[in-house]
mmCIF file with all atom_site columns, N, CA and C in Angstrom:
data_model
loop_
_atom_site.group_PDB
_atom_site.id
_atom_site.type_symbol
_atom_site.label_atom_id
_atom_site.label_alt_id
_atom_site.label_comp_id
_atom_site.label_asym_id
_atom_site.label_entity_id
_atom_site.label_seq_id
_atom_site.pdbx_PDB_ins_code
_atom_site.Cartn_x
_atom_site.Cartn_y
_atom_site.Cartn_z
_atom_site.occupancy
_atom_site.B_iso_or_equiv
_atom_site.pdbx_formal_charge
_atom_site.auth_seq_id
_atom_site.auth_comp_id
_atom_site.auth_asym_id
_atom_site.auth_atom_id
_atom_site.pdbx_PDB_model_num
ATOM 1   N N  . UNK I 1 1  ? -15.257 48.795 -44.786 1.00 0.00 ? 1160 UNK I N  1
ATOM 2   C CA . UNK I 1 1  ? -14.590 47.512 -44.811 1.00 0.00 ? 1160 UNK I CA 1
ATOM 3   C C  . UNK I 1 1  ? -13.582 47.396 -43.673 1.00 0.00 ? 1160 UNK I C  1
ATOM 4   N N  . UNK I 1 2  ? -13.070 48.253 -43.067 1.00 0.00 ? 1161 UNK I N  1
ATOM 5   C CA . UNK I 1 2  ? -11.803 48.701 -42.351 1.00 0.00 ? 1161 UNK I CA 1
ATOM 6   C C  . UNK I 1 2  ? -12.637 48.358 -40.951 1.00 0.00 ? 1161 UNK I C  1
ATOM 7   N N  . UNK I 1 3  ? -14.075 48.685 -41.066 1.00 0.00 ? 1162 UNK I N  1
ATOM 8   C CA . UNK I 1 3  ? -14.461 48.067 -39.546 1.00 0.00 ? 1162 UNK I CA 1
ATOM 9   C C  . UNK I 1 3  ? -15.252 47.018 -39.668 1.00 0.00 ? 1162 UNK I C  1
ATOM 10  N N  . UNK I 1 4  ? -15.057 46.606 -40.888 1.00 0.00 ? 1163 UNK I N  1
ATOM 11  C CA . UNK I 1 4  ? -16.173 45.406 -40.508 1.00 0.00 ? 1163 UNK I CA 1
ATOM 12  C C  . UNK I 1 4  ? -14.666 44.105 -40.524 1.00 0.00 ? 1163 UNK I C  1
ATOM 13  N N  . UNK I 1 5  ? -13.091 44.564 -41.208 1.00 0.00 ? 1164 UNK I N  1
ATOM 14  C CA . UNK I 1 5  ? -12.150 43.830 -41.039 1.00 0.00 ? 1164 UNK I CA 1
ATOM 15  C C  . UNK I 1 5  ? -11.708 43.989 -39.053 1.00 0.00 ? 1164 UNK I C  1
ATOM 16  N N  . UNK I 1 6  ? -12.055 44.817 -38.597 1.00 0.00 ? 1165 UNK I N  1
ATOM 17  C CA . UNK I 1 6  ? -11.555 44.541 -37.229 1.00 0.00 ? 1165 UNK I CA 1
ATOM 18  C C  . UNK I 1 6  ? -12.589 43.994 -36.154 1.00 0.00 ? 1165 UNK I C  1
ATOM 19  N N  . UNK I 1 7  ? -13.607 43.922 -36.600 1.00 0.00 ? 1166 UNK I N  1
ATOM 20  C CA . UNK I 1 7  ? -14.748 42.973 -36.260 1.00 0.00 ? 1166 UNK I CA 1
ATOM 21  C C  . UNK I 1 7  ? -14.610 42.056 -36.084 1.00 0.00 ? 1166 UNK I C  1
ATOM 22  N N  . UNK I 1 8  ? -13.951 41.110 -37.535 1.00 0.00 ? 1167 UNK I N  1
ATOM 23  C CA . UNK I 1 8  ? -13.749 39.868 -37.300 1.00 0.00 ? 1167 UNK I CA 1
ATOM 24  C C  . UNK I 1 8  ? -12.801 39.442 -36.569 1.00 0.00 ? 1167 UNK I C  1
ATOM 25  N N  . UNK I 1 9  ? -11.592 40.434 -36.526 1.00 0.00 ? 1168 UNK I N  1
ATOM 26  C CA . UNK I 1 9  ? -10.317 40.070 -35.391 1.00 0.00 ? 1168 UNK I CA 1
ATOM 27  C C  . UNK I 1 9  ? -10.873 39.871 -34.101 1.00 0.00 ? 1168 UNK I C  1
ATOM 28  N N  . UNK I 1 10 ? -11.590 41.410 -33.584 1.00 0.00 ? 1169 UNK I N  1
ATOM 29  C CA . UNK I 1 10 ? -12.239 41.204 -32.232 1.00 0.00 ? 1169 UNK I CA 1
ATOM 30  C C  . UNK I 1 10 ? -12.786 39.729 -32.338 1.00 0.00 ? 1169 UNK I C  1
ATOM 31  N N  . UNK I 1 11 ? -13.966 39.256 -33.084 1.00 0.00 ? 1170 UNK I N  1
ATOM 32  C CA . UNK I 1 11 ? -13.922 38.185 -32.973 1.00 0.00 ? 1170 UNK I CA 1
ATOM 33  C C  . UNK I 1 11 ? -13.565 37.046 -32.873 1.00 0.00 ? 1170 UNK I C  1
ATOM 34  N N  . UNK I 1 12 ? -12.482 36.903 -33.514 1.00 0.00 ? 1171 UNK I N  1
ATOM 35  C CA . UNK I 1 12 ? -11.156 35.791 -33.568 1.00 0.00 ? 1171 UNK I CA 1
ATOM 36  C C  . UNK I 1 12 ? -10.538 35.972 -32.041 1.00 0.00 ? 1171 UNK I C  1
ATOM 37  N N  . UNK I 1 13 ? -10.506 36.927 -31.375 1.00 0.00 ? 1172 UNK I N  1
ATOM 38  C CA . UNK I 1 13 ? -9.729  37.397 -30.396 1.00 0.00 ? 1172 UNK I CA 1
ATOM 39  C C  . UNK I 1 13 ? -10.533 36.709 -29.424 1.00 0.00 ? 1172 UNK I C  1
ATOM 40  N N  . UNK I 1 14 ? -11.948 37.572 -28.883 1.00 0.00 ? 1173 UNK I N  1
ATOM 41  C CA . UNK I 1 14 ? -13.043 36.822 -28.657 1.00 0.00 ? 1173 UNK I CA 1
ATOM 42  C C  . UNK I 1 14 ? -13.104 34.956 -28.475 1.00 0.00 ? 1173 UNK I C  1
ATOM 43  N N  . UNK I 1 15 ? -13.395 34.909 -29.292 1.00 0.00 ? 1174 UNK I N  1
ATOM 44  C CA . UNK I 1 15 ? -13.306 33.195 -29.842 1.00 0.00 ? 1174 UNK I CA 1
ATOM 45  C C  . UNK I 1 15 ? -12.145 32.166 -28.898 1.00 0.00 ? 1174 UNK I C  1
ATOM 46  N N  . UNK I 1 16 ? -10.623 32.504 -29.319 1.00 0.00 ? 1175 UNK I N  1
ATOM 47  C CA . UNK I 1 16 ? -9.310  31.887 -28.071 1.00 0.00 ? 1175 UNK I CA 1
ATOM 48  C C  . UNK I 1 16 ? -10.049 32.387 -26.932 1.00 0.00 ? 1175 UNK I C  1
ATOM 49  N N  . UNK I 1 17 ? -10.638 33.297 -26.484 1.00 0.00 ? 1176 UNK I N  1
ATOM 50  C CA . UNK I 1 17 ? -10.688 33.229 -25.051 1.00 0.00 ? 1176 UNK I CA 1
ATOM 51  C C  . UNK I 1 17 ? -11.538 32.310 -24.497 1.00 0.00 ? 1176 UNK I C  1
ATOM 52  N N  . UNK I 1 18 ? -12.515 32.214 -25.386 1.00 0.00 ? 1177 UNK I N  1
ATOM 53  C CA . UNK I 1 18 ? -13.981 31.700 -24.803 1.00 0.00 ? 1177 UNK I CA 1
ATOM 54  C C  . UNK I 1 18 ? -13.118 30.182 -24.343 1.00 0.00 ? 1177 UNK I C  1
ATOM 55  N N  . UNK I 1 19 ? -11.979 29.724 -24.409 1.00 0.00 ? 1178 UNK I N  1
ATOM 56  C CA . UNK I 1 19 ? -11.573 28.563 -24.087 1.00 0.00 ? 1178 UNK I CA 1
ATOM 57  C C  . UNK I 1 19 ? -10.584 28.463 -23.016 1.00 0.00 ? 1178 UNK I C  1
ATOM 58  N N  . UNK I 1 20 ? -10.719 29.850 -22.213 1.00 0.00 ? 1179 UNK I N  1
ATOM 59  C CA . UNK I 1 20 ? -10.210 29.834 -20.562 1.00 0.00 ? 1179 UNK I CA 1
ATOM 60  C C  . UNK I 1 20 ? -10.836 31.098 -19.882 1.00 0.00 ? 1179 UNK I C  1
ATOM 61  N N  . UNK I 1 21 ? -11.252 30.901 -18.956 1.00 0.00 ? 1180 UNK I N  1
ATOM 62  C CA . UNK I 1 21 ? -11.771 31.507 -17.863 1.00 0.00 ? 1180 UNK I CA 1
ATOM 63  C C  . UNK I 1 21 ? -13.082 31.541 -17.258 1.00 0.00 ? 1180 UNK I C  1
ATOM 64  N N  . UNK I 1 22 ? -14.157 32.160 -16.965 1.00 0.00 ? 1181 UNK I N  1
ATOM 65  C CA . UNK I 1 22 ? -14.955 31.868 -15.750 1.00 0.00 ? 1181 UNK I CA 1
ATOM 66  C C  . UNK I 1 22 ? -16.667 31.418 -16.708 1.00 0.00 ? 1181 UNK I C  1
ATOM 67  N N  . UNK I 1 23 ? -17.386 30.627 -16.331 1.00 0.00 ? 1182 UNK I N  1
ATOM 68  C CA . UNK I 1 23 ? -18.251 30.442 -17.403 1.00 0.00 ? 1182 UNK I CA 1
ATOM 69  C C  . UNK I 1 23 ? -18.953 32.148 -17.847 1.00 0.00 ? 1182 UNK I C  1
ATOM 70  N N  . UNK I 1 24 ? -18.722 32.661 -16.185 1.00 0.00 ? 1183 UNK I N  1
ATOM 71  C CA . UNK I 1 24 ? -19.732 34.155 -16.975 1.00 0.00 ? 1183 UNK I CA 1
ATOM 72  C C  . UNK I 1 24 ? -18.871 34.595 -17.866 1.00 0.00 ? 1183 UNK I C  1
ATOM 73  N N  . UNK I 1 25 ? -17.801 34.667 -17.816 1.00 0.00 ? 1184 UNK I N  1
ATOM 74  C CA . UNK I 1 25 ? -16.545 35.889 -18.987 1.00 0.00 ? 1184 UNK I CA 1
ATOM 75  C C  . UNK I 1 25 ? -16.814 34.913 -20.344 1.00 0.00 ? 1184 UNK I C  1
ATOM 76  N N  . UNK I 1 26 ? -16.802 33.599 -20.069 1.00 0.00 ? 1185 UNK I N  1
ATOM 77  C CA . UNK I 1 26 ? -17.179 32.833 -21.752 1.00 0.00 ? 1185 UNK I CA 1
ATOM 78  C C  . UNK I 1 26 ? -18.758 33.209 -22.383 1.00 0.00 ? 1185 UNK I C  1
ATOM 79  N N  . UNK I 1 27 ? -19.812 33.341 -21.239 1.00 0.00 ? 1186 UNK I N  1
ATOM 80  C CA . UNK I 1 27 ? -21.316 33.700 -21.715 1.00 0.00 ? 1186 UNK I CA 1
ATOM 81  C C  . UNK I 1 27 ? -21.035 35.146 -22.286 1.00 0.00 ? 1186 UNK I C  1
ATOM 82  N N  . UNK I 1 28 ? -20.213 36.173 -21.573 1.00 0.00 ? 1187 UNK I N  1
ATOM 83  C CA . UNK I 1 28 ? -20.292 37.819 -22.006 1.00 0.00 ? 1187 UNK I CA 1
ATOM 84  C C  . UNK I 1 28 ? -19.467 37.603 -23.460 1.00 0.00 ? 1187 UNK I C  1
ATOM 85  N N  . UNK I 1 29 ? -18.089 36.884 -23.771 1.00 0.00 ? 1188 UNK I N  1
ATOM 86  C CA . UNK I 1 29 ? -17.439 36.824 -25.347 1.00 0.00 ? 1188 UNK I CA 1
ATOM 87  C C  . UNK I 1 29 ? -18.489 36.172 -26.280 1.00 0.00 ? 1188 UNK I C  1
ATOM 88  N N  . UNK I 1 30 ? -19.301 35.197 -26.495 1.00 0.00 ? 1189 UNK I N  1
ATOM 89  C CA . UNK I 1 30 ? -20.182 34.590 -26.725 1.00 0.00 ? 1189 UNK I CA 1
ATOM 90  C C  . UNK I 1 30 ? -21.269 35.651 -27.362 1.00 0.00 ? 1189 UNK I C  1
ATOM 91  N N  . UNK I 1 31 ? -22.336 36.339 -25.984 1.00 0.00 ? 1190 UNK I N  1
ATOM 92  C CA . UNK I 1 31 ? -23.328 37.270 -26.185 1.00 0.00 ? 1190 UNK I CA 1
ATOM 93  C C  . UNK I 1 31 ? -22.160 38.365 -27.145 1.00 0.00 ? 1190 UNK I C  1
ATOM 94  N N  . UNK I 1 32 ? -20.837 38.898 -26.775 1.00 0.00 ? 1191 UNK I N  1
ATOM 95  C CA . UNK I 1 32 ? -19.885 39.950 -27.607 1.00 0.00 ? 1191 UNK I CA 1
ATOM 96  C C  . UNK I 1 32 ? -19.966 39.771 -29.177 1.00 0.00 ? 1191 UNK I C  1
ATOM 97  N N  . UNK I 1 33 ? -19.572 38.265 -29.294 1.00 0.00 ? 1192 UNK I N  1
ATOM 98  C CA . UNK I 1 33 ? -19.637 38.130 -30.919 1.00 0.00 ? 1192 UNK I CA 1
ATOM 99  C C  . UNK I 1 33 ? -21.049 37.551 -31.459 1.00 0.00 ? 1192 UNK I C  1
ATOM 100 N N  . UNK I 1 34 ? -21.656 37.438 -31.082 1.00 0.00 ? 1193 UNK I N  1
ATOM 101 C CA . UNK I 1 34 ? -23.242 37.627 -31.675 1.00 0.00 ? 1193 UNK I CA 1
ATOM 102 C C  . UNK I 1 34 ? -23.599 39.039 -32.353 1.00 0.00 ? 1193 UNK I C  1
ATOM 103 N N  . UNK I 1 35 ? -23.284 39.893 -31.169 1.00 0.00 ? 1194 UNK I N  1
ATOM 104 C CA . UNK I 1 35 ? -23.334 41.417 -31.642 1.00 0.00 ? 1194 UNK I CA 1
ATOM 105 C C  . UNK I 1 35 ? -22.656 41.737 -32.892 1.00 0.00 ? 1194 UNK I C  1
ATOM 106 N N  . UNK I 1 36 ? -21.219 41.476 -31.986 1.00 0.00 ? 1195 UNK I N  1
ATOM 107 C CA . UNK I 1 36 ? -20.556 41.979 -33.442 1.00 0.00 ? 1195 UNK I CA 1
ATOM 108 C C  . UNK I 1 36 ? -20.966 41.110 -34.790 1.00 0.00 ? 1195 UNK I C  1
ATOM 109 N N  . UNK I 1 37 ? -21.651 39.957 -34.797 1.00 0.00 ? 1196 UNK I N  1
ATOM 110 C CA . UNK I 1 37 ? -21.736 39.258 -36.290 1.00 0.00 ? 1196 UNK I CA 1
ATOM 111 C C  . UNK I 1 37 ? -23.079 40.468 -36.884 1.00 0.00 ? 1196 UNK I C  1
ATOM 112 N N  . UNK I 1 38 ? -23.751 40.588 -35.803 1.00 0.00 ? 1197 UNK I N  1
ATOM 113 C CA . UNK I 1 38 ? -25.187 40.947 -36.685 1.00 0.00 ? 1197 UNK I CA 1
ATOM 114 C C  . UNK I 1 38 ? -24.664 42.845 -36.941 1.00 0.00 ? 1197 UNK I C  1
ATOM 115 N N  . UNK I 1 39 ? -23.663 43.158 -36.385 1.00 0.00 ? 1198 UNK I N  1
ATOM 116 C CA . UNK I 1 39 ? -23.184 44.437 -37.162 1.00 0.00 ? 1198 UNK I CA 1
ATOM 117 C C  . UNK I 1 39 ? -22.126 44.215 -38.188 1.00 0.00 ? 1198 UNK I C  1
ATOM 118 N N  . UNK I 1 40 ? -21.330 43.433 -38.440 1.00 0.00 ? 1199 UNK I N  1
ATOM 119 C CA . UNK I 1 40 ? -21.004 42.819 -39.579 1.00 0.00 ? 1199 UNK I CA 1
ATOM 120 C C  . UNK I 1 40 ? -22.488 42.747 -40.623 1.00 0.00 ? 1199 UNK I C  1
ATOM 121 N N  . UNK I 1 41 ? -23.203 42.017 -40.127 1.00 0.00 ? 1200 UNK I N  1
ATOM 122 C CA . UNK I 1 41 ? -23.980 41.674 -41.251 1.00 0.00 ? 1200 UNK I CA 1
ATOM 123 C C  . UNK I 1 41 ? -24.770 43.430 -41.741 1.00 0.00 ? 1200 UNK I C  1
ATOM 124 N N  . UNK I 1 42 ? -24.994 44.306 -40.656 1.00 0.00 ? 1201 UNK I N  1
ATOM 125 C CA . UNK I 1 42 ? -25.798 44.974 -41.549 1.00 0.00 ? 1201 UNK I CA 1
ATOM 126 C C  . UNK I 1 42 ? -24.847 46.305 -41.962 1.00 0.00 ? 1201 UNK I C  1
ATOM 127 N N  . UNK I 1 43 ? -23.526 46.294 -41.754 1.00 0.00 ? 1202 UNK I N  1
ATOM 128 C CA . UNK I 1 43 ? -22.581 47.030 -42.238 1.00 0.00 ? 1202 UNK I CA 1
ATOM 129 C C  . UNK I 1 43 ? -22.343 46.560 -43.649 1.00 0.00 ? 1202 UNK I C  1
ATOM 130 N N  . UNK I 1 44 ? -22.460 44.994 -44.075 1.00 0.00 ? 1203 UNK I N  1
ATOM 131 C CA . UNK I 1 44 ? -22.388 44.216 -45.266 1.00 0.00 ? 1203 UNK I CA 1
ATOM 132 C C  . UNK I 1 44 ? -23.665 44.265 -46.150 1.00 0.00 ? 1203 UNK I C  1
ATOM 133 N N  . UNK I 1 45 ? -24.689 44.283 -45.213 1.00 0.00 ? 1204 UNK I N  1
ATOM 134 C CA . UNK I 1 45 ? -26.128 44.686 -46.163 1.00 0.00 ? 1204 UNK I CA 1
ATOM 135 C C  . UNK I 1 45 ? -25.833 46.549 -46.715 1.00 0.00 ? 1204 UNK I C  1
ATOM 136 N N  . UNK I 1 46 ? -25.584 47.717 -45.971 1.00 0.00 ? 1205 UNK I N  1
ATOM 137 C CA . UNK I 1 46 ? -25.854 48.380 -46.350 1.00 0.00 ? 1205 UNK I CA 1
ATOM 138 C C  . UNK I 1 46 ? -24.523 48.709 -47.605 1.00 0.00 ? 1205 UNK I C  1
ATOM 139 N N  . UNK I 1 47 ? -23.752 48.149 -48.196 1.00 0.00 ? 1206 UNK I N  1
ATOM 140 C CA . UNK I 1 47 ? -22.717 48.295 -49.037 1.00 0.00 ? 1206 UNK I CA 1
ATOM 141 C C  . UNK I 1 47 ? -23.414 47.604 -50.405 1.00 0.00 ? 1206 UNK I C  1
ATOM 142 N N  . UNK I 1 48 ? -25.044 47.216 -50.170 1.00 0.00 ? 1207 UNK I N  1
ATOM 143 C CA . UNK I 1 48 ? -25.537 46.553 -51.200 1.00 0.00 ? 1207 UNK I CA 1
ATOM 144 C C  . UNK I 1 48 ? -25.320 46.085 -52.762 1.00 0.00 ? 1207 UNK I C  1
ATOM 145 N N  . UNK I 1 49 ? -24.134 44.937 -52.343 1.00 0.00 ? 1208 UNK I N  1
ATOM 146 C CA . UNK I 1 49 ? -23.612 44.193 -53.081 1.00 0.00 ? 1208 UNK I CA 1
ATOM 147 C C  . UNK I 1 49 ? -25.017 43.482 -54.061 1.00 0.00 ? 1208 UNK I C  1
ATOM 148 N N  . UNK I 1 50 ? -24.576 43.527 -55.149 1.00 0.00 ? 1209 UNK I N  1
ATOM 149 C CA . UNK I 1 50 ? -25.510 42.958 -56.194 1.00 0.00 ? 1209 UNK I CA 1
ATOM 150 C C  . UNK I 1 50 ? -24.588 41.326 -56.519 1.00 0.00 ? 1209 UNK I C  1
ATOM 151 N N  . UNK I 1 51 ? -24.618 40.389 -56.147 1.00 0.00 ? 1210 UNK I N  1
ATOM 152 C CA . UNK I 1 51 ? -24.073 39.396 -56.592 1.00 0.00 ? 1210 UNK I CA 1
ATOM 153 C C  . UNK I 1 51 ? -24.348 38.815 -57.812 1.00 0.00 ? 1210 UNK I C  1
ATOM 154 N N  . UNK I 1 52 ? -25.552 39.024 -58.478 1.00 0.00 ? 1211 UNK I N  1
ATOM 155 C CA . UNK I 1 52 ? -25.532 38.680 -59.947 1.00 0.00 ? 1211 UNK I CA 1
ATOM 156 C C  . UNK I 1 52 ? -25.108 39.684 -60.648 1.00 0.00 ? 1211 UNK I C  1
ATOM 157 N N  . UNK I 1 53 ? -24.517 40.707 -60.340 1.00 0.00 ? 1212 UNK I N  1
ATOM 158 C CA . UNK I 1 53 ? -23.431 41.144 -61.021 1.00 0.00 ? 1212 UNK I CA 1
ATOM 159 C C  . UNK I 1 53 ? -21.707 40.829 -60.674 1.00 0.00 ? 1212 UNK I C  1
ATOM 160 N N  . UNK I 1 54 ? -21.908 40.923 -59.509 1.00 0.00 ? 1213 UNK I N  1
ATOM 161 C CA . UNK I 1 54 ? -20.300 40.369 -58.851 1.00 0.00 ? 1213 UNK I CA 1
ATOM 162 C C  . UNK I 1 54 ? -19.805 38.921 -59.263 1.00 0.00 ? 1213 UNK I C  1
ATOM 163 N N  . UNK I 1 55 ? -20.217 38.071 -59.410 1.00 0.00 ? 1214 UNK I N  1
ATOM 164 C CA . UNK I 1 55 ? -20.252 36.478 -59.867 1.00 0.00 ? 1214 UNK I CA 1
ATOM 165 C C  . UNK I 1 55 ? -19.922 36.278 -60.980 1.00 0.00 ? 1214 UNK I C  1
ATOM 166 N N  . UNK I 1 56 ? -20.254 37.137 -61.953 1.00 0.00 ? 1215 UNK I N  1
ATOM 167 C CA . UNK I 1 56 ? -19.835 37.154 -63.516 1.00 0.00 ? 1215 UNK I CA 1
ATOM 168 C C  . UNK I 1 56 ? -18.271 37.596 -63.688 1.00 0.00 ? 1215 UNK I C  1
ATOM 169 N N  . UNK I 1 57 ? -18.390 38.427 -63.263 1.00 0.00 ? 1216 UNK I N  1
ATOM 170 C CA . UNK I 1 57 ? -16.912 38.796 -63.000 1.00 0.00 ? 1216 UNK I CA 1
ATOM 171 C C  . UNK I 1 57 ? -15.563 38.570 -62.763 1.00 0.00 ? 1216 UNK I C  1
ATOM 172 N N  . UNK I 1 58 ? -16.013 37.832 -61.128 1.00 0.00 ? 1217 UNK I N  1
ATOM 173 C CA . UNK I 1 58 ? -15.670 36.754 -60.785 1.00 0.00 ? 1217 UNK I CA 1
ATOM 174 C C  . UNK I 1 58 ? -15.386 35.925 -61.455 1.00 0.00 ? 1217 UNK I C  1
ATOM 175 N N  . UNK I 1 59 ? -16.428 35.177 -62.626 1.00 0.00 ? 1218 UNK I N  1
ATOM 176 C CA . UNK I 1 59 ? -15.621 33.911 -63.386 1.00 0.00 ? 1218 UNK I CA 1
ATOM 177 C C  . UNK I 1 59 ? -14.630 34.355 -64.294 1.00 0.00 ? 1218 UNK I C  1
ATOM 178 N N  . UNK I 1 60 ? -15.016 35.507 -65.008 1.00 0.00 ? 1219 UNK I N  1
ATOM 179 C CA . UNK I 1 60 ? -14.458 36.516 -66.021 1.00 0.00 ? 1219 UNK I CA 1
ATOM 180 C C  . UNK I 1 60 ? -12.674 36.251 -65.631 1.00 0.00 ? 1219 UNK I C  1
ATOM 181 N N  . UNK I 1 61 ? -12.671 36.972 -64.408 1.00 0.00 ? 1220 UNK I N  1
ATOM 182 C CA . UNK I 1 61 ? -11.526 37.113 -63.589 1.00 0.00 ? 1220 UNK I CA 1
ATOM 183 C C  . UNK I 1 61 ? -10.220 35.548 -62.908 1.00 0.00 ? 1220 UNK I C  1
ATOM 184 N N  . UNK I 1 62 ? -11.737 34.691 -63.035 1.00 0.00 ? 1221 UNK I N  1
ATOM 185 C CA . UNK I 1 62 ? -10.787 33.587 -62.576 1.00 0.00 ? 1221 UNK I CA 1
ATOM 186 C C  . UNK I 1 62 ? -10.702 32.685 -64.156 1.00 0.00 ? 1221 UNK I C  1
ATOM 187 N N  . UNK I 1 63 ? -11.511 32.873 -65.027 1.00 0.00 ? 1222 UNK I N  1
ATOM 188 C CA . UNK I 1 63 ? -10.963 32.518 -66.534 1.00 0.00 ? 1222 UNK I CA 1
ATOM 189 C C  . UNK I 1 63 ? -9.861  32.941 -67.123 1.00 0.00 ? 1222 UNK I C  1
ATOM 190 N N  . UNK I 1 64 ? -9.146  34.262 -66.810 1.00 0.00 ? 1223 UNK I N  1
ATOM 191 C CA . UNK I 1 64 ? -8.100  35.205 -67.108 1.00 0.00 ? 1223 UNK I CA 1
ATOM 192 C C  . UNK I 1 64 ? -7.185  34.686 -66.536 1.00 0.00 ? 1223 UNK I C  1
ATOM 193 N N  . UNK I 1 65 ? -6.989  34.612 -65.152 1.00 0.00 ? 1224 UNK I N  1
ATOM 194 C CA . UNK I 1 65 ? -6.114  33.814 -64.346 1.00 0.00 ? 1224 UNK I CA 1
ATOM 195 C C  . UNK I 1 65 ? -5.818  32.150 -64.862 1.00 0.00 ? 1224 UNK I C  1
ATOM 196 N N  . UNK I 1 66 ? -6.394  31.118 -65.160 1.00 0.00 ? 1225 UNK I N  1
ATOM 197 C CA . UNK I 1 66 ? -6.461  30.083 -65.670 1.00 0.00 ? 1225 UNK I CA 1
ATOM 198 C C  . UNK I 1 66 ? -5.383  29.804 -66.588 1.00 0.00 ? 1225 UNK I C  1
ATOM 199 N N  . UNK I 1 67 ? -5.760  31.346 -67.897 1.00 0.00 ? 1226 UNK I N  1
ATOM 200 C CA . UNK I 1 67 ? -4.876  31.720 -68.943 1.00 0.00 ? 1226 UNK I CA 1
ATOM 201 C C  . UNK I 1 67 ? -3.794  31.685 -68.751 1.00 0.00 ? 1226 UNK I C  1
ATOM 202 N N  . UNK I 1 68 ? -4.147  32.799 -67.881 1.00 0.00 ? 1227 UNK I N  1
ATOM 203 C CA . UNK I 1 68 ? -2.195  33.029 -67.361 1.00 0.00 ? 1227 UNK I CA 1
ATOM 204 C C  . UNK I 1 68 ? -1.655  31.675 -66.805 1.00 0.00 ? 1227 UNK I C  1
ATOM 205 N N  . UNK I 1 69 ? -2.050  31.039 -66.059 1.00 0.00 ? 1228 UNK I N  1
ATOM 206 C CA . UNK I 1 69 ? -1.186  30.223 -65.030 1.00 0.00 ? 1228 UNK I CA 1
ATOM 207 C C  . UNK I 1 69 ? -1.069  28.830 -66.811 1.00 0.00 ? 1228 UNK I C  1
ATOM 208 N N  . UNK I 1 70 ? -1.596  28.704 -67.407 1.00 0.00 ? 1229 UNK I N  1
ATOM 209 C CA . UNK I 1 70 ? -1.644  27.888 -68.607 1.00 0.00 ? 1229 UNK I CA 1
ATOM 210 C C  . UNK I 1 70 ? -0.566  28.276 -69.727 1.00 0.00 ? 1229 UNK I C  1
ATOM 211 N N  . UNK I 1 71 ? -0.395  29.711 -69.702 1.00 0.00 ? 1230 UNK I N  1
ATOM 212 C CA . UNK I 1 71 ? 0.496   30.291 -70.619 1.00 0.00 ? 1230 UNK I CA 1
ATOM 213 C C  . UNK I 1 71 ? 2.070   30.115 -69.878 1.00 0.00 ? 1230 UNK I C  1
ATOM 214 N N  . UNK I 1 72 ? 2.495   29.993 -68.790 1.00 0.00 ? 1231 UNK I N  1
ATOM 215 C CA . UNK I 1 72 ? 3.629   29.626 -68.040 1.00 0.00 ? 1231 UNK I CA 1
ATOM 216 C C  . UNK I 1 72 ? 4.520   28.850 -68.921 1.00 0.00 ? 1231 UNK I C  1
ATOM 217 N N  . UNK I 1 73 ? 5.733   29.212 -68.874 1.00 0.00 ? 1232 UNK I N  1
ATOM 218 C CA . UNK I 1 73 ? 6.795   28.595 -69.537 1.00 0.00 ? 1232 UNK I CA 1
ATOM 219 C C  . UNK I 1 73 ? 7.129   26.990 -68.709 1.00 0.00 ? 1232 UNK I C  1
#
């Protein structure tokens, strides 16, 4: 998670630039975060998240929360 969180920075980082300097340095950040998305993606495939299990949970979790913020003085 720790590199797929500095991935997206590079990318974010990436991204402000592509909006000054030479068209080739905007084509090379461009071709840069393509890369990095599709290693994001298979750093995220191989952690093989089951989402019909994660989703339940999820509501589980945001039903609990609901409670609480309802139970408030």
């Amino acid at each position: 998670m720790a590199t797929i969180q500095k991935l997206l920075e590079r990318n974010a980082a990436l991204f402000l630039q592509s909006g000054t300097g030479t068209i080739e340095e905007i084509k090379q950040n461009i071709k840069q975060i393509h890369r990095n998305r599709r290693k994001i993606a298979s750093l995220l495939e191989e952690l093989s998240l089951r989402t019909s299990r994660i989703q339940p949970m999820m509501k589980k979790l945001q039903g609990i929360q609901q409670r609480c913020i309802n139970c408030r003085p």
